[in-house]
Coordinates of C-alpha atoms in Angstrom, one line a residue:
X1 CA 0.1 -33.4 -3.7
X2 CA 2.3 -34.7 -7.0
X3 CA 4.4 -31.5 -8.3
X4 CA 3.0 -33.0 -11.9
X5 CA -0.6 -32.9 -10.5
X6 CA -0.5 -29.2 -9.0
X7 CA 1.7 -27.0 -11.8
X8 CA -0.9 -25.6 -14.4
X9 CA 0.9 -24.1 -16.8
X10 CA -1.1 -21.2 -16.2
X11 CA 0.0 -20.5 -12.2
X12 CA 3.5 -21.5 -13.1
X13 CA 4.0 -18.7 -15.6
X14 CA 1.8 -16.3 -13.5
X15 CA 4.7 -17.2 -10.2
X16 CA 7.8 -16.5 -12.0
X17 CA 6.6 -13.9 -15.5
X18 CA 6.0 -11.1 -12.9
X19 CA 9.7 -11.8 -11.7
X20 CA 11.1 -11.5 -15.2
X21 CA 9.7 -8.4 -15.7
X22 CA 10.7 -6.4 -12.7
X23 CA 14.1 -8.5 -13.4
X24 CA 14.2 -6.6 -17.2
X25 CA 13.2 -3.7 -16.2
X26 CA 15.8 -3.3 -13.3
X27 CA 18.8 -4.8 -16.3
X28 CA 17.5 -1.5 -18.2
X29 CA 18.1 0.7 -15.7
X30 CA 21.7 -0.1 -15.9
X31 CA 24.0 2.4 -17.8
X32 CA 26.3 -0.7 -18.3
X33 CA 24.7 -4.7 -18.1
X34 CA 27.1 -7.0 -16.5
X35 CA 27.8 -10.7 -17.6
X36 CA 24.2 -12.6 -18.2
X37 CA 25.5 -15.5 -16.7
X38 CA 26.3 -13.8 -12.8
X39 CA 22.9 -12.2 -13.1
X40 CA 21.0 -15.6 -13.6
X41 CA 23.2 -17.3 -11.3
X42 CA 22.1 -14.7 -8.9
X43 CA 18.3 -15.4 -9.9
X44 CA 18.6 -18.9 -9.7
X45 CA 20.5 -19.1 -6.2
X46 CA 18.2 -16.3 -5.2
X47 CA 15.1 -19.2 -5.5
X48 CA 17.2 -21.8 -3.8
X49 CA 18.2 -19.8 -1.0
X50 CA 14.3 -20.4 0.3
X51 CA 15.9 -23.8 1.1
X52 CA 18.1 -22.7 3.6
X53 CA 15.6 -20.7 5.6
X54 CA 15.0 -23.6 8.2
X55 CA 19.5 -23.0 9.1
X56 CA 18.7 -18.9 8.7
X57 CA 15.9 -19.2 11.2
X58 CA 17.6 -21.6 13.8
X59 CA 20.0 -18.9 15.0
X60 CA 16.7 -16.7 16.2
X61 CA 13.9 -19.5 17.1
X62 CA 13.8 -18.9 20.6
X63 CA 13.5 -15.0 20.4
X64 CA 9.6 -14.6 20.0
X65 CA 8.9 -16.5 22.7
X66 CA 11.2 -14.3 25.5
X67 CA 8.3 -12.6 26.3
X68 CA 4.8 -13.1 27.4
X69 CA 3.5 -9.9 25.5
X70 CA 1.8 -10.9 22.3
X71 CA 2.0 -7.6 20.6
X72 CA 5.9 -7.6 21.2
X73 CA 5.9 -11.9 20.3
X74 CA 4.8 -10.8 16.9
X75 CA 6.8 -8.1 16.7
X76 CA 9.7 -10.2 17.6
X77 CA 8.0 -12.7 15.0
X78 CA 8.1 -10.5 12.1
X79 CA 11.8 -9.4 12.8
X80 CA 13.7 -12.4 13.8
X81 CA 11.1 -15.4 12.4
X82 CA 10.5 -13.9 8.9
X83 CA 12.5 -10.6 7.6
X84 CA 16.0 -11.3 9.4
X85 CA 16.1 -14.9 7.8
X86 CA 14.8 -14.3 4.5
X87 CA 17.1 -11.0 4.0
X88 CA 20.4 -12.9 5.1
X89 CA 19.8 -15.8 3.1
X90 CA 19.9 -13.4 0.2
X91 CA 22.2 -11.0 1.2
X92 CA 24.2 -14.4 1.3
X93 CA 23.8 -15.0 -2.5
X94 CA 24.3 -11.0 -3.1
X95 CA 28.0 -11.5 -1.8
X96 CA 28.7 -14.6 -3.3
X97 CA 28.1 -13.8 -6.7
X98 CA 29.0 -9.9 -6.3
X99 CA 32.9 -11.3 -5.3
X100 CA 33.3 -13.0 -8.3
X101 CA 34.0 -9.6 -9.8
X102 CA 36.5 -7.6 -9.3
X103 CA 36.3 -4.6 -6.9
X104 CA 36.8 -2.2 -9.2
X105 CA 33.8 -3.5 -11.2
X106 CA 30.7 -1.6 -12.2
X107 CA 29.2 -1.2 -9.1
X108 CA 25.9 -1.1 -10.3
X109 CA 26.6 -5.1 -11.3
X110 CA 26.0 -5.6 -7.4
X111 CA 22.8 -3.8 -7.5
X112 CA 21.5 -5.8 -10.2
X113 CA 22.7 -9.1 -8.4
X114 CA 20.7 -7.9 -5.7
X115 CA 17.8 -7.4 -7.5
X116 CA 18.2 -11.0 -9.2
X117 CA 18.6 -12.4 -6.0
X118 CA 15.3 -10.8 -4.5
X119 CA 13.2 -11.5 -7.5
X120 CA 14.5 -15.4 -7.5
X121 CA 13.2 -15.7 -4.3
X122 CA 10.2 -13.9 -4.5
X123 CA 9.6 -15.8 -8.2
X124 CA 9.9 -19.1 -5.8
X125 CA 7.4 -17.9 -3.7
X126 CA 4.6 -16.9 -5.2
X127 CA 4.6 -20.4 -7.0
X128 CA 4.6 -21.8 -3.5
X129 CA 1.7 -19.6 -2.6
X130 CA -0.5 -19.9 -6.3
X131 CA 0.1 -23.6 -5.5
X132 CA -0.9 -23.6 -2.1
X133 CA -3.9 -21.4 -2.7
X134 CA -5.2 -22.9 -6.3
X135 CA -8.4 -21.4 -5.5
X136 CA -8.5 -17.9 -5.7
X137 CA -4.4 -17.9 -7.7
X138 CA -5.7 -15.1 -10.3
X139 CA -6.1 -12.9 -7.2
X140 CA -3.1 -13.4 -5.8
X141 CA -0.8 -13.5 -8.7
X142 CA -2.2 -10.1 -9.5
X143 CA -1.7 -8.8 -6.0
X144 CA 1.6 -10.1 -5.6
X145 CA 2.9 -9.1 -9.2
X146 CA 2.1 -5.4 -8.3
X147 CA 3.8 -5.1 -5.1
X148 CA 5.2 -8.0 -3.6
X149 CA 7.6 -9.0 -6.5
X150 CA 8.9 -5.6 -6.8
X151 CA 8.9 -5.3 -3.2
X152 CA 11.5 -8.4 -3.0
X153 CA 13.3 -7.2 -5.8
X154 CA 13.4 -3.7 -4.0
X155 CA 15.0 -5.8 -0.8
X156 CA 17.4 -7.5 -3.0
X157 CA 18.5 -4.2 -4.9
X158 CA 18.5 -2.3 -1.8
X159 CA 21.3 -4.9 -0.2
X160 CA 23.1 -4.9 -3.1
X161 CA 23.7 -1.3 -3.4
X162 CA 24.9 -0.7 -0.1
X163 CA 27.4 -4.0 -0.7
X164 CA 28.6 -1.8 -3.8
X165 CA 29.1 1.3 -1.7
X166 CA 30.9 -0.5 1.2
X167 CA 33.1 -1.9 -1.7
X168 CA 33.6 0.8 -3.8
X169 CA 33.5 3.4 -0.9
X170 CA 35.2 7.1 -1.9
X171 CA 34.2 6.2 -5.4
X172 CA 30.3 6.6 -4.8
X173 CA 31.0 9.4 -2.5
X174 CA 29.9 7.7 0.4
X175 CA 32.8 8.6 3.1
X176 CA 33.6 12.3 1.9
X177 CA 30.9 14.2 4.0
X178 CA 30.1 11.8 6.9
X179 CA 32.9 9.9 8.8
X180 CA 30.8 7.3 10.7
X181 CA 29.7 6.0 6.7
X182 CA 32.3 3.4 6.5
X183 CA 30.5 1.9 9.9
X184 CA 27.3 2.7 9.1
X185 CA 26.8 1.6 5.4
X186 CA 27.9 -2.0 6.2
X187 CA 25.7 -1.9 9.1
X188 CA 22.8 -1.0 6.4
X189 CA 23.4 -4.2 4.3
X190 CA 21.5 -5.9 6.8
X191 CA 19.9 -3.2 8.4
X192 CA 17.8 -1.2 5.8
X193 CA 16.4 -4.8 4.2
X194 CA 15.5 -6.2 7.4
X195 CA 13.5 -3.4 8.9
X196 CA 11.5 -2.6 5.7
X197 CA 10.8 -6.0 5.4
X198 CA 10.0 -6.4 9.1
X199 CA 7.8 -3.3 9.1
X200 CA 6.1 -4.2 5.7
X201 CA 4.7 -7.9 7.5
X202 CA 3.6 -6.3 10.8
X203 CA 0.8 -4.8 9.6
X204 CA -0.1 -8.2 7.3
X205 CA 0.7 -10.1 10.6
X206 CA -1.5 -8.2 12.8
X207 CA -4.5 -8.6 10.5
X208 CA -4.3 -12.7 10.5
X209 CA -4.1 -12.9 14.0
X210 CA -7.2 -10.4 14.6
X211 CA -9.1 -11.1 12.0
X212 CA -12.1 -9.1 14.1
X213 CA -10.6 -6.0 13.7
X214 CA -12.7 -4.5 10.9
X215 CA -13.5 -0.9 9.6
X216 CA -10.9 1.9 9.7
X217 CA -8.4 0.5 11.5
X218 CA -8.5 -2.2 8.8
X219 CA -8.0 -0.1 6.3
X220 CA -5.2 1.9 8.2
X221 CA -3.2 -1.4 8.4
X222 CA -3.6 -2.1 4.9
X223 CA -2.9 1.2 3.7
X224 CA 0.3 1.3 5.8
X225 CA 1.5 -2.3 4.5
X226 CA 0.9 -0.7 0.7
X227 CA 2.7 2.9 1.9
X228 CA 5.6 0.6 3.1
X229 CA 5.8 -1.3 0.1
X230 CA 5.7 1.1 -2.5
X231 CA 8.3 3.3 0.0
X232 CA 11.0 0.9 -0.1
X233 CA 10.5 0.4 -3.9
X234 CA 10.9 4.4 -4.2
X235 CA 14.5 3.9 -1.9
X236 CA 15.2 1.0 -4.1
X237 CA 15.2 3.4 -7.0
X238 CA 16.2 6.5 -5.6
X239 CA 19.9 4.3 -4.4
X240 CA 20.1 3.0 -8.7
X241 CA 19.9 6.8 -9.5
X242 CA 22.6 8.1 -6.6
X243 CA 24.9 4.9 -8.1
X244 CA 24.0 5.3 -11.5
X245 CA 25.1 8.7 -11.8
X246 CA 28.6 7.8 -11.1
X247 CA 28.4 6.1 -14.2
X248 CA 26.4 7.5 -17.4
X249 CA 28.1 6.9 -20.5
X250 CA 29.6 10.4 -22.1
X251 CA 30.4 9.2 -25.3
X252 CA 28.7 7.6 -28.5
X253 CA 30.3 4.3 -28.3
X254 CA 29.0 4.0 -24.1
X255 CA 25.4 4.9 -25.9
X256 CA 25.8 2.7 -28.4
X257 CA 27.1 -0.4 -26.1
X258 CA 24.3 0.7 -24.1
X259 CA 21.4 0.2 -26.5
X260 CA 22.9 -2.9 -28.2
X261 CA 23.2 -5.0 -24.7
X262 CA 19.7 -3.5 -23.5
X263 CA 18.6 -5.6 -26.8
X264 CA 20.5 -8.3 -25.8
X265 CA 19.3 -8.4 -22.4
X266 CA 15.4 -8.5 -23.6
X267 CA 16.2 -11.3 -25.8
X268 CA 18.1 -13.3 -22.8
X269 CA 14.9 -12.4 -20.7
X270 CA 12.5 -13.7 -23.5
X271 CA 14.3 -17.1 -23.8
X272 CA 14.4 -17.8 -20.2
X273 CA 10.6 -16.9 -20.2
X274 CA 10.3 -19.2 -23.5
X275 CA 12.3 -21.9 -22.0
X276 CA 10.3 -22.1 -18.8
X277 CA 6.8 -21.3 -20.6
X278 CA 7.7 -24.7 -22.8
X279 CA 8.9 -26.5 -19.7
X280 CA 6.0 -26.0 -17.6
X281 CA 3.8 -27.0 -21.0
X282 CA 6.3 -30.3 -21.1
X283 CA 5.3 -30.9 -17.1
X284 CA 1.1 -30.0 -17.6
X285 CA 1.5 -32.7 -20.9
X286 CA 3.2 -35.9 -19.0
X287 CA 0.7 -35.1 -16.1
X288 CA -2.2 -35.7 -19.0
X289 CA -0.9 -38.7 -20.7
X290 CA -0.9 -40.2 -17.7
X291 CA -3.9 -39.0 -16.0
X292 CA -6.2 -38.3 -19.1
X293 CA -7.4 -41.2 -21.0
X294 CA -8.2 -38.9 -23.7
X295 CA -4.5 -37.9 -25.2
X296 CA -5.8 -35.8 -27.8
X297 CA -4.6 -32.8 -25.9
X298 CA -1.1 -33.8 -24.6
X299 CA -0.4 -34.7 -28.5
X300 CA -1.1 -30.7 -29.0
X301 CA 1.0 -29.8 -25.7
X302 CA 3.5 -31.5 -26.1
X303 CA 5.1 -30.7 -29.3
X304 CA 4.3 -27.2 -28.0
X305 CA 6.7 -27.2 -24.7
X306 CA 9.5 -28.6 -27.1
X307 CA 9.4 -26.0 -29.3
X308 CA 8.9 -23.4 -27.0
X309 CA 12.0 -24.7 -24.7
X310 CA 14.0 -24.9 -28.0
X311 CA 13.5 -21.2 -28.8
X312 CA 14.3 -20.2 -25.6
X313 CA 17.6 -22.2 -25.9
X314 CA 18.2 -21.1 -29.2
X315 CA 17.4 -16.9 -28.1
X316 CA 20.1 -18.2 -24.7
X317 CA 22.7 -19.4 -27.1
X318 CA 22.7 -16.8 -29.5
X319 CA 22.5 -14.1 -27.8
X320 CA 25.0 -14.9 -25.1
X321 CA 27.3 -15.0 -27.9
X322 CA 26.4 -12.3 -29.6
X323 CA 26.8 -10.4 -26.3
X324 CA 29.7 -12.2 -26.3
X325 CA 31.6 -11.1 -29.3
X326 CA 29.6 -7.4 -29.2
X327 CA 31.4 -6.8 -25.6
X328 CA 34.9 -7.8 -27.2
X329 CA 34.4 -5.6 -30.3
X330 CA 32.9 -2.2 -28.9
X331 CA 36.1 -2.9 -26.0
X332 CA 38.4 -2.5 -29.7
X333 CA 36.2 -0.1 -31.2
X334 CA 36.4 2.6 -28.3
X335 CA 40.2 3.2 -27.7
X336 CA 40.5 3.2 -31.7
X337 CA 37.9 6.0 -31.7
X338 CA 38.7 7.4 -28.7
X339 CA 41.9 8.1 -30.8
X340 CA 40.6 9.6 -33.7
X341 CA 38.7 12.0 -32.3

């Protein structure tokens, strides 16, 4: 099916408005927001990385079929065919982006990179899916916008803060108590991710391939797919808290920074939203004209998707500057009061 022909606006901004959210809401969190630009290259690469799946599977094709038990097949299946390749490609775009800082940056920049980087991919996703299934998408845009977005983004943030505590180390407090952490945290980059992930689909798994099993055990699968889900979102948050605590502004000018580039950040999330609301109008209007003989509606449409992408742009530009020139004048402001107090 033509991408033009299957992309209601509709589906498209019920895929990706679910990912924005979680994406805002995980940018508030932090004490101190990181450059916009790392954090939507982290989104953006976080969609793409679905393209490399097929070379992230390769490595582990042959492992379901070792053995001749089913039960084990799929449990093989849901480690090595599904959570190990989607968590690495991501954890691949976590690093990549994280190194373009410095180590003694924020660490809680990783976090959010991870969280970017899970909630790409899971905004990639669930368009593939509302596409795929065009008959009951309401349904599964709500379902997926209550758990399994945030359950992606939970992934994502739960990689990138172990990445930030392998990196940052003594600083987080993570080698003072135990001496096996610096072997074990790294271990957990891939680790934690992959076996929530891999434990969150074998109950979904088992429940398509025995579609007969009905009544309580039904409902003790589903219930244990939801307990997952919502767990790893509580870890998620529960490892922002432990980082963010080594890094709560004391002062009025960190508050102030604070509140001025959690502004910003809405503003940067509400023109990306804009700009891909009016682009996805732009795509459902040239599918009209061409398709519609009546052209009364794309005339409305149209003009619509422009003006909605130019906001967006307009909200992008300005705010990035704004953030911009903000960041460089609360960086002069603070020694100078720092000093007068």
């Amino acid at each position: 099916m033509n991408l033009l022909e299957s992309l209601p606006t509709v589906i498209g901004i019920a895929a990706v408005a679910p990912a924005l959210l979680v994406l805002w809401l995980v940018i508030a969190a932090d004490e101190r927001p990181g450059p916009p630009g790392l954090v939507w290259a982290s989104f953006l690469l976080g969609a793409a990385s679905i393209s490399l799946l097929g070379y992230a599977r390769a490595p582990f094709a042959a492992i379901p079929g070792l053995t001749d038990n089913p039960t084990l097949a799929m449990v093989l299946h849901a480690v090595f065919g599904v959570a190990a390749p989607e968590e690495i490609v991501k954890i691949f775009v976590i690093i990549a982006v994280s190194t373009q800082r410095a180590r003694t940056a924020d660490p809680m920049d990783t976090v959010v990179y991870g969280a970017a980087a899970g909630l790409g991919f899971a905004a990639y996703e669930n368009l593939v899916y509302l596409l795929q299934y065009p008959e009951m998408w309401r349904t599964l845009a709500v379902l997926r916008s209550v758990l399994t977005v945030p359950f992606h983004g939970a992934l994502g943030v739960i990689a990138g803060a172990y990445i930030a505590i392998t990196r940052s180390g003594r600083a987080l407090g993570a080698h003072r108590r135990d001496g096996w952490a610096f072997i074990r945290t790294p271990m957990l980059i891939v680790l934690a991710p992959v076996t929530l992930h891999a434990c969150f689909d074998l109950p979904l798994l088992t429940l398509q391939r025995h579609p007969e099993i009905v009544g309580v055990m039904r409902r003790v699968l589903e219930a244990a797919g939801v307990v997952i889900g919502f767990g790893t979102i509580a870890l998620a948050a529960r490892l922002v808290r432990r980082i963010g605590a080594h890094h709560a502004p004391h002062t009025e000018v960190s508050r102030e920074r604070l509140s001025q580039l959690r502004g910003m950040w809405a503003l940067l999330v509400a023109g990306g939203g804009a700009g891909f609301a009016g682009t996805a109008f732009l795509l459902t209007s040239i599918h009209h004209w061409f398709t519609n003989p009546a052209r009364n509606v794309t005339m409305v449409l149209i003009p619509l998707g422009l003006a909605s992408i130019a906001i967006g742009a307009v909200l992008l530009v300005l705010t990035t500057t704004a953030y911009i020139l903000g960041r460089n004048r609360m960086r002069t402001a603070a020694p100078a009061m720092t000093m007068q107090s």
